Each structure stands twice: as C-alpha cells, then as structure tokens.
C-alpha cells in the first residue's frame, strides 16, 4: 500500500499536497508540516459502524415546513453551565470545552455526567477507569447511569455509543482520539479534523449531544487549528489562575445563544462549586482602612462584578523604577500613569508601581480604569479611600472619564452589595437617571476631579 502524506498549516489547518512557505489561506509563514495520512477513496462511503441502526434523512425542505422543536434543551442542573450554554444543552449539538492543563476540564464534565442523573457515556483517553473513579469519589455524587469507557479509537467509541444510546457523550480529550482511517499521530491536525468531523456527524445523526475536551496551547488557542472551532456548535473556555480557586467558564462561540455569558466556579476539595454571587467573594470583608485600594464596578460578560484593585506606589530604591501589573494590562497601566503625571501633576517617575487585581482574575473591561487611577493616587498620597465607595469609568488620554456600557446594571449590583457612593462618568445623554438605585451616584468629568472629590 502506498503511504500517502500531506502538508497541513499549524495555524488554520489548510491542506496542501506539497510544502509551501506561506499559507495561502491564512497568510502565516512557515506553518506547514508533513503528516502521514491514508485516505479512503471517498469519505462519504466510509463504514462508520455506528450508522447501522440510524437512518439518515436527506431531503430538501421548505423552512416553513420544518416542524418546530419544543423543549430541545436539556437542563444540566448546573446554573452556571446552563447560563453559558444559553439555557441548557441543545440535543445533537457538539460542544468544545477548552482550557489549560489542570484547570479542571475533566472535573467539570465528570461532575456534569454525575449530577445530571441521565444516561451518560464518559470516554477518556487520558485517564484509567480507576482514576476516573477516584475523581468521582472526590466529587461525591453518584449516578447509576454514568458509564465510563477508556478508548481512543473514534470508530469504536461511536459504535459503542450508538449501541448504548446515552443521553450525552463526553470525550476527554479530542487530542487523544485516533481515526482508523488516518495514519498520523494522535493530536495531529489531520487526526483532530477527521475525528471531530466524525463526532459531529454522530451528534447530528443520533441527536445525542457531544461534549469534547480540548487542550490549549501556550499561545492560548485550542491546540489544533481554528478549524476545530468552526466545526463545533459551541466553544467554551475554562480559565483561571491555578493558584486561586476561581474558574471562569466563558462562551467563545455559541450557535444557540449569547457569547456574552460567563459562569463562575470555585474549585473545592469536592470538585467545582457554582459561585452565584462572585462580588461578595472578591471583596475583602474586613473594614480596616488601607491606602492603595479601590473597588471597581466591572462587568465580565454580562455579569456585573465588583472587584478590588490594589496599588502599591513606593520610592524606587534601585535605578530604574519598576512597573508591574497582575490581572491588568501593563501598557494600560503605563498609559494611566502618564495621564496622571500630565493631567494631575502627580509624579510617578521615581516611584515603583505595582498593581494587582484581587482574586487572580484577569479583567479586560476598560471600566476599571477609574478604580485603578484612584488606587494609584491613594497609594501615592497615602490617603485611604472610604469603604462603601466604588468606581466605573474609562480614562482617556486627555484625562477625561468616559461612560461605560451597562452602567445601570453596575449601579444596581453596587447598591445590592451595600455600597453607598458610586463614581461614574458624566452620562452621554441627560435622559440617564440613576436616582432610584438605592445608591448615591456622582459623576466625574476628568481625572483631576478625583483629587477634589475623593481625596479632598
Ligand atoms: P482536572 O479536571 O484534572 O483538570 P484538566 O482536565 O483541565 O487537566 O483538574 C485538575 C485540578 O483540580 C487538580 O490540580 C486537582 C484539582 N481538584 C480539586 O481541587 N478538587 C477536586 O475535587 C478535584 C476533582 C480536582
Ligand atoms: Mg483532564
């Protein structure tokens, strides 16, 4: 038999019969590498094994004639997961769960398999049955309908799955799967592409939802090409800092719902726990007055989240002053410092500046600028900010405070958590009225106003 090989782009998964320097589809240089594949004549004629007891209907229909489906979503009994999926699992959908090693992907899905109290097949190519059992014991829920299968051959997996007919199929992980029709190593682009395509066909034909775990590369993308993300219906990303208990489940793509939702968990000794009121956990409970700390009314996805920003500004002992930021963009910190120097006449030039977002959470929402700036001034001048005050506003280069999105929601959350005063930007229109929020809302136009308003 002739060995057939092909070249694949590491970045986008495009295929080429010969090596090329620049990928014609994504434009990246030097991303092509060779993989040995062995293709059947036409992929449509493949014997999938699992297809024997399912009938595939191929017919063109008028959209108006397609019967409406009611109640197609399965409740996962996990509020956070339901939220990111847009209200539950859509039958026949394929859901990719990405995340760095050790973040808790296997735990999340095993916990789902155990708590959903339906027939679930959990396939693992990474762990032995005993290891899965140990994890299940740790989670401490038992589901008599949860089956485990340690296998990597995708045809065998789907054949067994078609016989078992579970309500849900979980694959841990796509990088371990191998298709018998392809000769390259597990985790290679051609394997991932073929196996995912086969899983997708399975999901669509049998209407069984399939969860697929995928690892993330150092660069942050799901290992294997972007192509994987195109095939699946939903892409969820599980992220967080290993040194903290918080985990955020983010929707990157959802064919059946919004991509603005996030789920928040904390990793306990008994698996993952839903966090319904994240702000309460992220704010330090004690009432001591410390300089260099300010609370931001931020937004993660669609959820308001009050978090503490902490700054430490101290005279630089060694030559060049240091700037360091955890959970916040370092360049943005430099920009805010420059704005403070220029607009408020504050001198940070000979100071070390450290900035930290409490709880190990990474925030990209620009609305925390105002709290960051306040924390910086507070630390520099060693004047504390009164507790029960929070901030939401973006700081522009001219030192102007800009309005941020969904301000009503942020104000409401701050009021709910017992904050008394909230500083925001001047609203764009006069119609905005914050009076009934149960919290005093004050507006600021420029960063200099902070000095007279907050640090007076
Ligand atoms: P795991 O689900 O194996 O991560 P992934 O599949 O994403 O690689 O979870 C790994 C971490 O979770 C591990 O370091 C131990 C921790 N963990 C807990 O803290 N509590 C628990 O109940 C479980 C099951 C795991
Ligand atoms: Mg795992």
CSV table of C-alpha atoms and ligand atoms in Angstrom, one decimal:
chain,number,residue,atom,x,y,z
A,1,UNK,CA,0.0,0.0,0.0
A,2,UNK,CA,1.3,3.4,-0.9
A,3,UNK,CA,1.9,5.7,2.0
A,4,UNK,CA,0.2,9.0,1.4
A,5,UNK,CA,1.2,12.1,3.2
A,6,UNK,CA,0.1,15.7,3.1
A,7,UNK,CA,1.1,19.0,4.5
A,8,UNK,CA,-1.0,21.0,7.0
A,9,UNK,CA,-0.9,24.5,8.3
A,10,UNK,CA,-0.4,24.6,12.0
A,11,UNK,CA,-2.4,27.8,12.2
A,12,UNK,CA,-5.5,27.3,10.2
A,13,UNK,CA,-5.5,23.6,9.2
A,14,UNK,CA,-5.3,24.2,5.5
A,15,UNK,CA,-4.1,21.2,3.5
A,16,UNK,CA,-1.6,21.2,0.7
A,17,UNK,CA,0.0,18.3,-1.3
A,18,UNK,CA,3.4,19.9,-1.1
A,19,UNK,CA,5.3,22.1,1.4
A,20,UNK,CA,4.8,25.8,1.0
A,21,UNK,CA,6.3,28.7,2.9
A,22,UNK,CA,3.4,30.9,3.1
A,23,UNK,CA,-0.1,29.6,3.8
A,24,UNK,CA,-2.4,30.8,1.0
A,25,UNK,CA,-5.4,30.6,3.3
A,26,UNK,CA,-4.3,32.4,6.5
A,27,UNK,CA,-1.2,34.2,5.3
A,28,UNK,CA,1.1,32.8,8.0
A,29,UNK,CA,4.7,32.0,7.2
A,30,UNK,CA,6.4,28.7,7.8
A,31,UNK,CA,3.5,26.9,9.4
A,32,UNK,CA,3.3,23.9,7.1
A,33,UNK,CA,4.4,20.4,8.4
A,34,UNK,CA,4.0,17.0,7.0
A,35,UNK,CA,1.6,14.4,8.3
A,36,UNK,CA,1.1,10.8,7.1
A,37,UNK,CA,-2.5,10.2,6.1
A,38,UNK,CA,-4.2,7.3,4.4
A,39,UNK,CA,-7.4,8.4,2.8
A,40,UNK,CA,-10.2,6.1,1.7
A,41,UNK,CA,-11.4,6.8,-1.8
A,42,UNK,CA,-14.3,9.0,-0.7
A,43,UNK,CA,-15.1,9.8,2.8
A,44,UNK,CA,-18.9,9.5,2.3
A,45,UNK,CA,-18.7,5.8,1.7
A,46,UNK,CA,-16.9,5.0,4.9
A,47,UNK,CA,-18.4,2.3,7.1
A,48,UNK,CA,-18.8,4.1,10.4
A,49,UNK,CA,-20.2,1.0,12.2
A,50,UNK,CA,-22.4,3.2,14.3
A,51,UNK,CA,-24.6,4.2,11.4
A,52,UNK,CA,-26.2,0.8,11.0
A,53,UNK,CA,-29.1,1.4,13.4
A,54,UNK,CA,-29.7,5.0,12.4
A,55,UNK,CA,-31.3,6.3,9.3
A,56,UNK,CA,-30.0,9.5,7.7
A,57,UNK,CA,-32.7,11.5,6.1
A,58,UNK,CA,-31.5,13.6,3.2
A,59,UNK,CA,-34.2,15.9,1.8
A,60,UNK,CA,-34.6,19.4,0.8
A,61,UNK,CA,-37.5,21.1,2.7
A,62,UNK,CA,-39.2,24.4,2.9
A,63,UNK,CA,-38.1,26.1,6.1
A,64,UNK,CA,-41.8,26.8,6.9
A,65,UNK,CA,-42.4,23.0,6.8
A,66,UNK,CA,-39.7,22.1,9.3
A,67,UNK,CA,-41.5,21.1,12.4
A,68,UNK,CA,-40.7,23.3,15.4
A,69,UNK,CA,-39.0,21.5,18.2
A,70,UNK,CA,-40.1,22.2,21.7
A,71,UNK,CA,-38.0,21.7,24.8
A,72,UNK,CA,-34.9,20.7,22.9
A,73,UNK,CA,-32.7,21.9,25.7
A,74,UNK,CA,-31.6,19.6,28.5
A,75,UNK,CA,-31.2,21.1,31.9
A,76,UNK,CA,-27.7,20.4,33.2
A,77,UNK,CA,-28.8,21.1,36.8
A,78,UNK,CA,-25.7,23.4,37.0
A,79,UNK,CA,-26.8,27.0,36.9
A,80,UNK,CA,-23.5,28.3,35.6
A,81,UNK,CA,-23.2,25.8,32.8
A,82,UNK,CA,-26.9,26.4,31.8
A,83,UNK,CA,-26.1,30.1,31.7
A,84,UNK,CA,-23.1,29.8,29.3
A,85,UNK,CA,-24.9,27.3,27.1
A,86,UNK,CA,-27.8,29.7,26.7
A,87,UNK,CA,-30.3,27.7,28.8
A,88,UNK,CA,-29.2,24.1,28.6
A,89,UNK,CA,-27.7,21.5,26.2
A,90,UNK,CA,-29.2,21.5,22.8
A,91,UNK,CA,-29.7,18.0,21.5
A,92,UNK,CA,-27.4,16.9,18.7
A,93,UNK,CA,-25.0,19.8,19.4
A,94,UNK,CA,-21.3,19.4,19.8
A,95,UNK,CA,-19.6,21.4,22.5
A,96,UNK,CA,-15.9,22.0,22.8
A,97,UNK,CA,-14.5,22.8,26.2
A,98,UNK,CA,-11.0,24.2,26.1
A,99,UNK,CA,-8.6,25.1,28.8
A,100,UNK,CA,-5.1,24.8,30.1
A,101,UNK,CA,-4.0,21.5,31.6
A,102,UNK,CA,-5.0,21.2,35.2
A,103,UNK,CA,-7.6,23.9,35.2
A,104,UNK,CA,-10.5,21.5,35.8
A,105,UNK,CA,-12.0,20.5,32.5
A,106,UNK,CA,-12.2,16.8,33.3
A,107,UNK,CA,-13.7,17.7,36.7
A,108,UNK,CA,-16.3,19.9,35.2
A,109,UNK,CA,-17.5,17.4,32.7
A,110,UNK,CA,-17.3,14.4,35.1
A,111,UNK,CA,-19.3,16.4,37.6
A,112,UNK,CA,-21.9,17.1,34.8
A,113,UNK,CA,-22.0,13.4,34.0
A,114,UNK,CA,-22.6,12.6,37.6
A,115,UNK,CA,-25.1,15.3,38.6
A,116,UNK,CA,-27.3,15.3,35.5
A,117,UNK,CA,-28.9,11.9,36.5
A,118,UNK,CA,-29.3,10.7,33.0
A,119,UNK,CA,-27.5,8.1,30.9
A,120,UNK,CA,-24.1,9.5,30.2
A,121,UNK,CA,-21.1,7.9,28.5
A,122,UNK,CA,-17.8,9.4,29.6
A,123,UNK,CA,-15.0,8.4,27.3
A,124,UNK,CA,-11.4,9.0,28.5
A,125,UNK,CA,-8.3,8.6,26.5
A,126,UNK,CA,-6.2,10.3,29.2
A,127,UNK,CA,-7.1,8.5,32.5
A,128,UNK,CA,-7.8,5.0,33.6
A,129,UNK,CA,-11.1,3.8,34.9
A,130,UNK,CA,-9.6,3.8,38.4
A,131,UNK,CA,-8.5,7.4,38.1
A,132,UNK,CA,-11.9,8.4,36.9
A,133,UNK,CA,-13.5,6.5,39.8
A,134,UNK,CA,-11.2,8.3,42.3
A,135,UNK,CA,-12.2,11.6,40.9
A,136,UNK,CA,-15.9,10.7,41.0
A,137,UNK,CA,-15.5,9.7,44.7
A,138,UNK,CA,-14.0,13.0,45.4
A,139,UNK,CA,-16.9,14.8,43.7
A,140,UNK,CA,-19.1,12.7,45.9
A,141,UNK,CA,-22.2,12.4,43.6
A,142,UNK,CA,-23.2,9.0,42.3
A,143,UNK,CA,-25.2,8.4,39.1
A,144,UNK,CA,-26.1,4.8,38.3
A,145,UNK,CA,-26.5,5.9,34.6
A,146,UNK,CA,-22.9,7.1,34.2
A,147,UNK,CA,-20.8,4.8,32.1
A,148,UNK,CA,-17.0,5.0,31.5
A,149,UNK,CA,-15.1,3.8,28.5
A,150,UNK,CA,-11.3,4.2,28.2
A,151,UNK,CA,-10.7,4.2,24.5
A,152,UNK,CA,-9.1,6.3,21.8
A,153,UNK,CA,-10.3,4.8,18.6
A,154,UNK,CA,-13.1,7.1,17.4
A,155,UNK,CA,-14.9,4.4,15.4
A,156,UNK,CA,-15.0,2.0,18.3
A,157,UNK,CA,-16.2,4.8,20.6
A,158,UNK,CA,-19.0,5.8,18.3
A,159,UNK,CA,-20.0,2.2,17.7
A,160,UNK,CA,-20.3,1.5,21.4
A,161,UNK,CA,-22.1,4.9,21.9
A,162,UNK,CA,-24.6,4.0,19.3
A,163,UNK,CA,-25.4,0.7,21.0
A,164,UNK,CA,-25.6,2.2,24.5
A,165,UNK,CA,-27.6,5.2,23.3
A,166,UNK,CA,-26.7,7.6,26.1
A,167,UNK,CA,-28.4,10.9,26.6
A,168,UNK,CA,-25.0,12.6,26.4
A,169,UNK,CA,-21.5,11.7,25.2
A,170,UNK,CA,-18.4,13.2,26.8
A,171,UNK,CA,-14.9,12.8,25.1
A,172,UNK,CA,-11.8,13.6,27.2
A,173,UNK,CA,-9.9,14.7,25.1
A,174,UNK,CA,-10.0,15.3,21.3
A,175,UNK,CA,-6.2,15.3,21.2
A,176,UNK,CA,-6.1,11.7,22.2
A,177,UNK,CA,-8.6,10.4,19.6
A,178,UNK,CA,-7.4,8.4,16.6
A,179,UNK,CA,-9.4,7.6,13.5
A,180,UNK,CA,-8.5,4.3,11.9
A,181,UNK,CA,-8.8,5.9,8.5
A,182,UNK,CA,-5.9,8.3,9.1
A,183,UNK,CA,-2.3,7.2,9.8
A,184,UNK,CA,-0.9,10.3,11.5
A,185,UNK,CA,-0.3,10.5,15.2
A,186,UNK,CA,-3.0,11.4,17.8
A,187,UNK,CA,-3.2,15.2,18.2
A,188,UNK,CA,-2.1,16.0,14.7
A,189,UNK,CA,-4.2,18.2,12.6
A,190,UNK,CA,-5.5,15.6,10.2
A,191,UNK,CA,-6.5,13.4,13.1
A,192,UNK,CA,-8.2,16.1,15.0
A,193,UNK,CA,-10.0,17.3,11.9
A,194,UNK,CA,-11.2,13.8,11.0
A,195,UNK,CA,-12.2,12.8,14.5
A,196,UNK,CA,-14.1,16.0,15.2
A,197,UNK,CA,-15.9,15.7,11.8
A,198,UNK,CA,-16.9,12.2,12.7
A,199,UNK,CA,-18.1,13.2,16.2
A,200,UNK,CA,-20.2,15.9,14.6
A,201,UNK,CA,-21.8,13.5,12.1
A,202,UNK,CA,-22.6,11.3,15.1
A,203,UNK,CA,-24.2,14.1,17.0
A,204,UNK,CA,-26.3,15.3,14.1
A,205,UNK,CA,-27.5,11.8,13.1
A,206,UNK,CA,-28.2,10.4,16.5
A,207,UNK,CA,-29.2,13.7,18.1
A,208,UNK,CA,-27.0,12.9,21.1
A,209,UNK,CA,-25.2,16.0,22.4
A,210,UNK,CA,-21.4,15.5,22.5
A,211,UNK,CA,-19.0,17.3,24.8
A,212,UNK,CA,-15.4,17.4,23.7
A,213,UNK,CA,-12.5,18.5,25.8
A,214,UNK,CA,-9.6,20.2,24.0
A,215,UNK,CA,-6.3,21.4,25.4
A,216,UNK,CA,-5.0,24.8,24.9
A,217,UNK,CA,-1.6,25.7,23.5
A,218,UNK,CA,0.8,28.1,25.1
A,219,UNK,CA,-0.3,30.8,22.7
A,220,UNK,CA,-3.8,30.4,24.1
A,221,UNK,CA,-5.6,28.9,21.1
A,222,UNK,CA,-7.2,25.5,21.3
A,223,UNK,CA,-4.5,23.0,20.2
A,224,UNK,CA,-5.2,22.0,16.6
A,225,UNK,CA,-6.3,24.5,14.1
A,226,UNK,CA,-9.0,27.1,14.2
A,227,UNK,CA,-10.9,24.7,12.0
A,228,UNK,CA,-11.9,22.8,15.1
A,229,UNK,CA,-13.7,25.8,16.4
A,230,UNK,CA,-15.5,26.1,13.1
A,231,UNK,CA,-16.9,22.6,13.1
A,232,UNK,CA,-18.4,22.6,16.6
A,233,UNK,CA,-21.5,24.4,17.7
A,234,UNK,CA,-20.4,25.8,21.0
A,235,UNK,CA,-16.9,26.7,22.2
A,236,UNK,CA,-16.5,27.1,25.9
A,237,UNK,CA,-13.2,28.2,27.5
A,238,UNK,CA,-12.4,27.3,31.1
A,239,UNK,CA,-9.9,29.7,32.6
A,240,UNK,CA,-8.5,30.9,35.8
A,241,UNK,CA,-5.3,31.1,37.8
A,242,UNK,CA,-4.1,27.8,39.2
A,243,UNK,CA,-3.1,29.5,42.4
A,244,UNK,CA,-6.6,30.8,43.1
A,245,UNK,CA,-9.8,28.8,43.4
A,246,UNK,CA,-11.8,30.9,40.9
A,247,UNK,CA,-12.6,29.5,37.5
A,248,UNK,CA,-14.4,31.3,34.7
A,249,UNK,CA,-16.2,29.4,32.0
A,250,UNK,CA,-16.5,31.7,29.0
A,251,UNK,CA,-18.6,31.3,25.9
A,252,UNK,CA,-16.4,32.0,22.8
A,253,UNK,CA,-18.9,30.8,20.3
A,254,UNK,CA,-22.5,29.7,20.6
A,255,UNK,CA,-24.8,28.8,17.7
A,256,UNK,CA,-27.7,28.7,20.1
A,257,UNK,CA,-27.2,31.6,22.4
A,258,UNK,CA,-25.3,34.6,23.5
A,259,UNK,CA,-21.5,34.7,23.7
A,260,UNK,CA,-21.5,37.3,26.5
A,261,UNK,CA,-22.3,34.9,29.3
A,262,UNK,CA,-19.8,33.6,31.8
A,263,UNK,CA,-20.0,31.0,34.5
A,264,UNK,CA,-18.1,31.4,37.7
A,265,UNK,CA,-16.9,28.4,39.8
A,266,UNK,CA,-14.6,27.8,42.6
A,267,UNK,CA,-12.5,24.7,42.8
A,268,UNK,CA,-13.0,23.0,46.2
A,269,UNK,CA,-11.8,19.7,47.6
A,270,UNK,CA,-15.1,18.2,46.5
A,271,UNK,CA,-15.0,19.4,42.9
A,272,UNK,CA,-16.3,22.6,41.4
A,273,UNK,CA,-18.8,24.7,43.2
A,274,UNK,CA,-21.1,27.3,41.5
A,275,UNK,CA,-20.4,30.8,42.6
A,276,UNK,CA,-23.7,32.8,42.3
A,277,UNK,CA,-22.5,36.0,44.0
A,278,UNK,CA,-18.9,36.5,42.8
A,279,UNK,CA,-18.7,40.0,44.1
A,280,UNK,CA,-19.2,39.0,47.6
A,281,UNK,CA,-16.3,36.7,47.4
A,282,UNK,CA,-14.0,39.1,45.6
A,283,UNK,CA,-14.3,41.9,48.0
A,284,UNK,CA,-12.2,41.7,51.1
A,285,UNK,CA,-14.6,41.6,54.1
A,286,UNK,CA,-12.6,43.5,56.7
A,287,UNK,CA,-13.3,47.1,57.5
A,288,UNK,CA,-9.7,48.3,58.1
A,289,UNK,CA,-8.8,51.4,56.1
A,290,UNK,CA,-5.8,50.9,53.8
A,291,UNK,CA,-4.5,53.2,51.2
A,292,UNK,CA,-4.0,52.0,47.7
A,293,UNK,CA,-7.2,50.1,47.3
A,294,UNK,CA,-10.3,51.0,45.4
A,295,UNK,CA,-13.3,48.9,44.2
A,296,UNK,CA,-14.3,48.8,40.6
A,297,UNK,CA,-17.8,48.0,39.4
A,298,UNK,CA,-16.7,45.9,36.4
A,299,UNK,CA,-18.5,43.6,34.0
A,300,UNK,CA,-17.5,40.2,33.0
A,301,UNK,CA,-19.5,39.1,30.0
A,302,UNK,CA,-23.0,40.3,31.0
A,303,UNK,CA,-22.4,39.9,34.7
A,304,UNK,CA,-21.6,42.8,37.0
A,305,UNK,CA,-18.7,42.0,39.2
A,306,UNK,CA,-17.3,44.2,41.9
A,307,UNK,CA,-13.6,43.7,42.4
A,308,UNK,CA,-10.9,45.3,44.4
A,309,UNK,CA,-7.9,46.9,42.6
A,310,UNK,CA,-4.8,47.4,44.7
A,311,UNK,CA,-1.8,49.6,44.0
A,312,UNK,CA,1.5,50.0,45.8
A,313,UNK,CA,3.5,53.1,44.9
A,314,UNK,CA,6.8,53.4,46.7
A,315,UNK,CA,10.0,55.3,46.0
A,316,UNK,CA,12.3,53.3,43.7
A,317,UNK,CA,15.3,52.1,45.5
A,318,UNK,CA,17.2,50.7,42.5
A,319,UNK,CA,17.9,52.9,39.4
A,320,UNK,CA,15.0,52.3,37.0
A,321,UNK,CA,11.6,52.4,38.7
A,322,UNK,CA,9.6,49.2,38.3
A,323,UNK,CA,6.1,48.8,36.9
A,324,UNK,CA,4.3,45.5,37.5
A,325,UNK,CA,0.7,44.5,36.9
A,326,UNK,CA,-1.2,41.3,37.8
A,327,UNK,CA,-4.5,40.8,36.1
A,328,UNK,CA,-4.2,44.1,34.3
A,329,UNK,CA,-2.5,45.2,31.1
A,330,UNK,CA,0.9,46.6,31.8
A,331,UNK,CA,0.8,49.0,28.9
A,332,UNK,CA,-2.5,50.3,30.0
A,333,UNK,CA,-1.0,50.9,33.5
A,334,UNK,CA,1.8,52.9,31.9
A,335,UNK,CA,-0.7,55.0,30.0
A,336,UNK,CA,-2.7,55.7,33.1
A,337,UNK,CA,0.4,56.8,34.9
A,338,UNK,CA,1.3,59.1,32.1
A,339,UNK,CA,-2.2,60.6,32.2
A,340,UNK,CA,-1.9,61.2,36.0
A,341,UNK,CA,1.5,62.9,35.5
A,342,UNK,CA,0.3,65.1,32.8
A,343,UNK,CA,-3.2,66.0,33.9
A,344,UNK,CA,-2.9,65.9,37.7
A,345,UNK,CA,0.8,66.9,38.1
A,346,UNK,CA,1.5,63.8,40.2
A,347,UNK,CA,5.0,62.4,40.0
A,348,UNK,CA,5.4,58.7,39.5
A,349,UNK,CA,8.7,59.0,37.7
A,350,UNK,CA,10.8,58.0,40.6
A,351,UNK,CA,8.3,55.5,42.1
A,352,UNK,CA,8.0,51.8,41.8
A,353,UNK,CA,4.4,50.9,40.9
A,354,UNK,CA,2.7,47.6,41.5
A,355,UNK,CA,-0.9,46.9,40.6
A,356,UNK,CA,-2.9,43.9,41.5
A,357,UNK,CA,-6.5,42.8,40.7
A,358,UNK,CA,-7.7,40.8,43.7
A,359,UNK,CA,-8.7,37.2,43.3
A,360,UNK,CA,-6.4,36.3,40.4
A,361,UNK,CA,-9.0,37.5,37.9
A,362,UNK,CA,-7.9,39.0,34.6
A,363,UNK,CA,-10.0,42.0,33.6
A,364,UNK,CA,-10.1,43.4,30.1
A,365,UNK,CA,-13.1,45.7,30.8
A,366,UNK,CA,-11.8,49.3,30.5
A,367,UNK,CA,-14.3,50.5,33.1
A,368,UNK,CA,-11.8,49.6,35.9
A,369,UNK,CA,-9.5,52.4,34.8
A,370,UNK,CA,-11.1,54.8,37.2
A,371,UNK,CA,-10.7,52.5,40.2
A,372,UNK,CA,-7.1,51.8,39.1
A,373,UNK,CA,-6.3,55.5,38.9
A,374,UNK,CA,-7.9,56.0,42.3
A,375,UNK,CA,-5.9,53.2,43.9
A,376,UNK,CA,-2.7,54.7,42.4
A,377,UNK,CA,-3.4,58.2,43.8
A,378,UNK,CA,-4.4,56.7,47.1
A,379,UNK,CA,-1.2,54.8,47.4
A,380,UNK,CA,1.0,57.7,46.2
A,381,UNK,CA,-0.5,60.1,48.7
A,382,UNK,CA,-1.1,57.5,51.4
A,383,UNK,CA,-4.7,58.6,51.8
A,384,UNK,CA,-7.3,55.8,52.0
A,385,UNK,CA,-10.5,55.7,50.0
A,386,UNK,CA,-13.6,55.5,52.2
A,387,UNK,CA,-15.1,52.0,52.1
A,388,UNK,CA,-18.5,51.7,50.5
A,389,UNK,CA,-17.3,53.7,47.5
A,390,UNK,CA,-16.9,52.2,44.1
A,391,UNK,CA,-15.9,53.4,40.6
A,392,UNK,CA,-16.8,52.7,37.0
A,393,UNK,CA,-15.3,54.7,34.1
A,394,UNK,CA,-12.8,54.5,31.4
A,395,UNK,CA,-9.9,57.0,31.4
A,396,UNK,CA,-9.0,58.6,28.1
A,397,UNK,CA,-5.6,60.1,27.1
A,398,UNK,CA,-6.8,63.6,27.8
A,399,UNK,CA,-7.7,62.6,31.3
A,400,UNK,CA,-11.4,62.6,30.5
A,401,UNK,CA,-13.6,60.0,32.2
A,402,UNK,CA,-15.7,58.1,29.7
A,403,UNK,CA,-19.0,56.4,30.2
A,404,UNK,CA,-19.0,52.6,30.1
A,405,UNK,CA,-21.6,50.1,28.9
A,406,UNK,CA,-24.5,48.8,31.0
A,407,UNK,CA,-24.0,51.3,33.7
A,408,UNK,CA,-27.4,50.7,35.3
A,409,UNK,CA,-26.6,47.1,35.9
A,410,UNK,CA,-23.3,48.0,37.6
A,411,UNK,CA,-25.0,50.6,39.7
A,412,UNK,CA,-27.7,48.1,40.7
A,413,UNK,CA,-25.1,45.5,41.7
A,414,UNK,CA,-23.2,48.0,43.8
A,415,UNK,CA,-26.4,49.1,45.5
A,416,UNK,CA,-27.3,45.5,46.2
A,417,UNK,CA,-23.9,44.9,47.8
A,418,UNK,CA,-24.4,47.8,50.2
A,419,UNK,CA,-22.2,50.4,48.5
A,420,UNK,CA,-23.2,54.0,49.4
A,421,UNK,CA,-21.5,56.1,46.7
A,422,UNK,CA,-20.5,55.3,43.2
A,423,UNK,CA,-18.4,57.5,40.9
A,424,UNK,CA,-19.2,57.3,37.2
A,425,UNK,CA,-18.6,59.3,34.1
A,426,UNK,CA,-21.0,62.1,33.0
A,427,UNK,CA,-23.7,60.2,31.0
A,428,UNK,CA,-23.8,60.8,27.3
A,429,UNK,CA,-27.4,61.9,27.4
A,430,UNK,CA,-29.3,63.8,30.1
A,431,UNK,CA,-32.1,61.2,30.0
A,432,UNK,CA,-30.0,58.9,32.1
A,433,UNK,CA,-31.3,58.9,35.6
A,434,UNK,CA,-29.7,57.0,38.4
A,435,UNK,CA,-31.8,58.3,41.2
A,436,UNK,CA,-33.7,55.1,42.1
A,437,UNK,CA,-30.8,52.8,42.5
A,438,UNK,CA,-30.6,53.0,46.3
A,439,UNK,CA,-27.0,54.3,46.0
A,440,UNK,CA,-25.7,57.8,45.5
A,441,UNK,CA,-24.3,58.2,42.0
A,442,UNK,CA,-21.8,61.0,41.5
A,443,UNK,CA,-20.3,62.0,38.1
A,444,UNK,CA,-16.8,63.0,37.3
A,445,UNK,CA,-15.6,64.7,34.1
A,446,UNK,CA,-11.8,64.5,34.4
A,447,UNK,CA,-9.3,62.6,36.4
A,448,UNK,CA,-8.4,65.9,38.2
A,449,UNK,CA,-11.9,65.8,39.7
A,450,UNK,CA,-10.9,62.8,41.7
A,451,UNK,CA,-8.4,64.9,43.7
A,452,UNK,CA,-11.1,67.4,44.7
A,453,UNK,CA,-13.9,64.9,45.1
A,454,UNK,CA,-12.5,61.7,46.6
A,455,UNK,CA,-9.2,62.9,48.1
A,456,UNK,CA,-10.4,66.3,49.4
B,1,LIG,P1,-8.6,18.3,36.1
B,1,LIG,O1,-10.1,18.2,35.9
B,1,LIG,O2,-7.9,17.1,36.0
B,1,LIG,O3,-8.0,19.3,35.0
B,1,LIG,P2,-7.9,19.2,33.4
B,1,LIG,O4,-8.8,18.1,33.0
B,1,LIG,O5,-8.4,20.5,32.9
B,1,LIG,O6,-6.5,19.0,33.1
B,1,LIG,O7,-8.4,19.1,37.5
B,1,LIG,C1,-7.2,19.3,37.9
B,1,LIG,C2,-7.1,20.0,39.2
B,1,LIG,O8,-8.2,20.1,40.0
B,1,LIG,C3,-6.1,19.2,40.1
B,1,LIG,O9,-5.0,20.0,40.3
B,1,LIG,C4,-6.8,18.9,41.3
B,1,LIG,C5,-7.9,19.8,41.4
B,1,LIG,N1,-9.1,19.3,42.0
B,1,LIG,C6,-9.6,19.8,43.2
B,1,LIG,O10,-9.0,20.8,43.7
B,1,LIG,N2,-10.7,19.3,43.7
B,1,LIG,C7,-11.4,18.3,43.2
B,1,LIG,O11,-12.4,17.8,43.8
B,1,LIG,C8,-10.9,17.7,42.0
B,1,LIG,C9,-11.6,16.5,41.4
B,1,LIG,C10,-9.8,18.2,41.4
B,2,LIG,MG1,-8.2,16.2,32.1
